[in-house]
Structure formats: C-alpha cells, structure tokens
PDB file of C-alpha atoms in Angstrom:
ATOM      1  CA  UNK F   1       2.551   1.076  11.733  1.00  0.00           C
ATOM      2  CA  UNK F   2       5.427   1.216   8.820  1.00  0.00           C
ATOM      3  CA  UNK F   3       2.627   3.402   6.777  1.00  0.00           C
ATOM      4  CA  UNK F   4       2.198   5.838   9.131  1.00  0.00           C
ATOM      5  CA  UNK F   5       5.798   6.073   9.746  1.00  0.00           C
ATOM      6  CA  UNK F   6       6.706   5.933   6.156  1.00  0.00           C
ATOM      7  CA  UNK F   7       3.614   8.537   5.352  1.00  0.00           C
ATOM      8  CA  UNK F   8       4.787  10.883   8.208  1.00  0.00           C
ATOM      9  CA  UNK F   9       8.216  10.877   7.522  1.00  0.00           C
ATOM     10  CA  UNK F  10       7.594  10.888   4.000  1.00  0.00           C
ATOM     11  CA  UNK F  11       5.379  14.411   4.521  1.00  0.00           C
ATOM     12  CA  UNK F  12       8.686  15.498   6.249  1.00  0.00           C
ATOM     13  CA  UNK F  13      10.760  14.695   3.547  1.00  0.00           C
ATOM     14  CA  UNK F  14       8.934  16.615   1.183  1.00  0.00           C
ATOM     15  CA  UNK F  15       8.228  19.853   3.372  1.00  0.00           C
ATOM     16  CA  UNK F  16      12.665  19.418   3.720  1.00  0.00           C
ATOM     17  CA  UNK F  17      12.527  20.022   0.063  1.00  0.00           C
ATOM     18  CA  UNK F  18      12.539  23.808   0.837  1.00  0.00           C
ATOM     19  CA  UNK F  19      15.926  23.376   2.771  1.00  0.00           C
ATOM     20  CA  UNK F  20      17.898  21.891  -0.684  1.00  0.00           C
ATOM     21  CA  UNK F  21      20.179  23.685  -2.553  1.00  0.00           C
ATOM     22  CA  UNK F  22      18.758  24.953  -5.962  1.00  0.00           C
ATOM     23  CA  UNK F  23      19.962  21.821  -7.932  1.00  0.00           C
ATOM     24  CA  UNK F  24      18.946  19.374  -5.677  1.00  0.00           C
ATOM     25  CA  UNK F  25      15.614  20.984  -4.952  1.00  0.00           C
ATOM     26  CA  UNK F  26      15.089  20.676  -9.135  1.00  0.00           C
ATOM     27  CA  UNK F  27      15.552  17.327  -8.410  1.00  0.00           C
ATOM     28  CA  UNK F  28      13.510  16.580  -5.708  1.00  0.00           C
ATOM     29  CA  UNK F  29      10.474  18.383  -6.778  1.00  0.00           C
ATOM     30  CA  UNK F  30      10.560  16.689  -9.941  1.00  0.00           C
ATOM     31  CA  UNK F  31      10.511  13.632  -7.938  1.00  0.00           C
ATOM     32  CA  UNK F  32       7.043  15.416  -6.222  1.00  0.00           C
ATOM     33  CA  UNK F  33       5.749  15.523  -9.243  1.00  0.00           C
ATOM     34  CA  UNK F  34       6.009  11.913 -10.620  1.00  0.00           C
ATOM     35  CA  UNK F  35       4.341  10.953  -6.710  1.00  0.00           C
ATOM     36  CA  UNK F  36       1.659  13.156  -7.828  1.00  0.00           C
ATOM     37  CA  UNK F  37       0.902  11.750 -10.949  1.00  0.00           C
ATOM     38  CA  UNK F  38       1.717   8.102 -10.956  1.00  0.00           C
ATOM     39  CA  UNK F  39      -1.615   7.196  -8.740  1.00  0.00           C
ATOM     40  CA  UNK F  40      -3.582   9.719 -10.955  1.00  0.00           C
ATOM     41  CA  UNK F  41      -3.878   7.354 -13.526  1.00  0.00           C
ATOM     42  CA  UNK F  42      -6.259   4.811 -11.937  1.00  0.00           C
ATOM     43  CA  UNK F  43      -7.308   6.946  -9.101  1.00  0.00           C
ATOM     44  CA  UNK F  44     -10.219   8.308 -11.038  1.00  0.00           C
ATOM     45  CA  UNK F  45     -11.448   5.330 -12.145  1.00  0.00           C
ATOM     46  CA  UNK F  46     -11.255   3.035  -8.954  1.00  0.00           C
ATOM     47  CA  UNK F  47     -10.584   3.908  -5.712  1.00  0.00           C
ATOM     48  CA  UNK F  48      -9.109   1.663  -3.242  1.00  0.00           C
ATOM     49  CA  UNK F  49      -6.164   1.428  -0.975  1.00  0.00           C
ATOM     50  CA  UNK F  50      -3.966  -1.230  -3.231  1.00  0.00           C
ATOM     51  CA  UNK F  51      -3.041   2.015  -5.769  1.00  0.00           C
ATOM     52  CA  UNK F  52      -1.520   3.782  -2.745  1.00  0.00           C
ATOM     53  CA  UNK F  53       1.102   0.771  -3.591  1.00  0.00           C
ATOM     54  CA  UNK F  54       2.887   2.692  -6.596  1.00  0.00           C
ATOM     55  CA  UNK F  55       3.430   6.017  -4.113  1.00  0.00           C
ATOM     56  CA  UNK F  56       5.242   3.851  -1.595  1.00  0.00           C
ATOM     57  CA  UNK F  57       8.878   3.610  -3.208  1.00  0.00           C
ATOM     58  CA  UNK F  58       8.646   7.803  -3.447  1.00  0.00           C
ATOM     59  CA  UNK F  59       7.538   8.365  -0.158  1.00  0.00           C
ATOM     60  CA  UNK F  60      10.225   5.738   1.052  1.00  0.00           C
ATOM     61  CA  UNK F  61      12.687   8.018  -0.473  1.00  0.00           C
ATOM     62  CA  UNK F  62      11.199  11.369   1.050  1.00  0.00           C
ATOM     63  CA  UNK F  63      11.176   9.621   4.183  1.00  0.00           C
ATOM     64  CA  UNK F  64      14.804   8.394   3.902  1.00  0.00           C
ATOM     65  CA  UNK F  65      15.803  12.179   3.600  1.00  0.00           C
ATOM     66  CA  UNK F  66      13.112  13.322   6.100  1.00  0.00           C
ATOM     67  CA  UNK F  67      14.642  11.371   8.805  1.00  0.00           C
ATOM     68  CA  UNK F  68      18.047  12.285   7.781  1.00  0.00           C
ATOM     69  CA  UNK F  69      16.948  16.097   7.760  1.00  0.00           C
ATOM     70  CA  UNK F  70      15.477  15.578  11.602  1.00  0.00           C
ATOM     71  CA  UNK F  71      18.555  13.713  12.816  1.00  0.00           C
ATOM     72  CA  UNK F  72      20.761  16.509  11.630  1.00  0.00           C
ATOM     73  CA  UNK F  73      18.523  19.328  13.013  1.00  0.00           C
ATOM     74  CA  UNK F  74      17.654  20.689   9.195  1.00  0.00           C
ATOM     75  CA  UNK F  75      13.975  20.009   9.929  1.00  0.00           C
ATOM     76  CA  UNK F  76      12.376  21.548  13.113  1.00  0.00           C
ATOM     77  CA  UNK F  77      10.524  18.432  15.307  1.00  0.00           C
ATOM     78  CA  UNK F  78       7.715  20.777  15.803  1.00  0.00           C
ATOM     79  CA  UNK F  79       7.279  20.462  12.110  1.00  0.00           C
ATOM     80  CA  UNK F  80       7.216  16.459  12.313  1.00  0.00           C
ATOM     81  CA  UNK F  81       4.469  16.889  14.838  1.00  0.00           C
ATOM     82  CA  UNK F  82       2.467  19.184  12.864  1.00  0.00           C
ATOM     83  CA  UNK F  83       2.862  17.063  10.578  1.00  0.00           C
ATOM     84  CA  UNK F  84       1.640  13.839  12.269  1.00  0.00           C
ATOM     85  CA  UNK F  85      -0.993  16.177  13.680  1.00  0.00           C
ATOM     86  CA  UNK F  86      -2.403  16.486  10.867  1.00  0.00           C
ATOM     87  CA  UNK F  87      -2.183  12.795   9.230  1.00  0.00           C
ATOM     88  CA  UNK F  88      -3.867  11.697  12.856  1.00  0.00           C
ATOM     89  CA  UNK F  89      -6.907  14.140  12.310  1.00  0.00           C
ATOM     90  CA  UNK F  90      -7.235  12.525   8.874  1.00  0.00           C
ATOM     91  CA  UNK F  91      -7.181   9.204  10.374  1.00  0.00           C
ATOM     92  CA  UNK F  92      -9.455  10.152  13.471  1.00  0.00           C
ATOM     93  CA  UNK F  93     -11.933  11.305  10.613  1.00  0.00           C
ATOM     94  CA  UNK F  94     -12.036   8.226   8.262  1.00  0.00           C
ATOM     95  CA  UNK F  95     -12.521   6.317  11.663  1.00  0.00           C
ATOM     96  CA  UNK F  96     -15.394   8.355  12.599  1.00  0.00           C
ATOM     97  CA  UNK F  97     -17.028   7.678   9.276  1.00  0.00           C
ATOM     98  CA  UNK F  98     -16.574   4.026   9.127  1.00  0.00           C
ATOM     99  CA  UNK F  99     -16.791   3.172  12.877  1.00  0.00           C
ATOM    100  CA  UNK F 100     -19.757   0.957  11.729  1.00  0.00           C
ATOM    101  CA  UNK F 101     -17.685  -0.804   9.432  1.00  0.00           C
ATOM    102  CA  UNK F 102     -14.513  -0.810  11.743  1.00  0.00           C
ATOM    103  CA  UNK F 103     -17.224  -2.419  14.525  1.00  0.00           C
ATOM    104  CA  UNK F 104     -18.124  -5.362  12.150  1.00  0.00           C
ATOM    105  CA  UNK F 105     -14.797  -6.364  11.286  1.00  0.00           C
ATOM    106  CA  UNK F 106     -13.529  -6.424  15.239  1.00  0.00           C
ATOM    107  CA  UNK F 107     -16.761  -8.247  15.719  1.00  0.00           C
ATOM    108  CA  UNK F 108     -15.644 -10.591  12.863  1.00  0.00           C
ATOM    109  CA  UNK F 109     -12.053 -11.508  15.022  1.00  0.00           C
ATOM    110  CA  UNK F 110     -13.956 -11.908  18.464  1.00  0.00           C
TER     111      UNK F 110
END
C-alpha cells in the first residue's frame, strides 16, 4: 500500500512541477533528473525490484508536494485519478503476465 501511495502521489508531484514558479521549477526538475538517473546505473545490468529502493527518498519528496498541491486545489483530482489510472493498468498488466507465478506463491501461504 505505502508504494502505491507514495508512487501515485509521487507521479502527482512531478506533473505539479508545471504549476512552480520559474526558480522553483529549475529546482524541481533538476531533482527529476537525478530520479531519472540514479536507478540507471544498475538498471541495465540487473533488474529487480530492490533498485527501485534509491528512487524512493525522490518520489517521497514529489509526493510530499503532490499532496500539498491537491490539498490546496493547485492540482486538479481528476489528474490524481488519471494518474492512478494509469499506474493500476500497469499493475493489472504485470498481474496478467505473472498470474502463474502470483498462483504459486498464494498456493505457497495456503
């Protein structure tokens, strides 16, 4: 639950970015960029959910200002559930492709 809160806030945070004043938008979009980059390092070479680790503290940030941009009305809520639209489509897809595996590991608790 506190990453898809923390990713769907944190996807609100950053579409706020557009809202900023010019100095603060500077800011935060060089903030974007080191989100970008710091799991670019290993992603390449190994891909599993522990590097999603290092992107945590930035989107904890984006989501700090996402939820402050929704509570004071600077952020549309359709846009939040566009936004958690779309992360739930994601989801519904990487369950569809490893319903097999999802199956097993149920199996594995019951």
């Amino acid at each position: 639950i506190y990453s898809v809160l923390l990713f769907t806030l944190g996807f609100l945070g950053i579409y706020g970015i557009k809202t900023m004043s010019l100095e603060d938008k500077k800011r935060s979009q060089l903030f974007l960029v080191m989100l970008i980059v710091m799991p670019l390092s290993v992603i390449w070479i190994i891909v599993e959910t522990r590097y999603r680790f290092l992107v945590y503290p930035f989107f904890a940030v984006f989501a700090g200002y996402g939820l402050w941009a929704l509570f004071n009305k600077k952020i549309a809520f359709k846009v939040l559930l566009g936004i958690s639209g779309i992360l739930f489509l994601n989801a519904a897809f990487d369950i569809g492709r490893n319903l097999g595996r999802i199956i097993e590991r149920v199996g594995e608790f019951l």
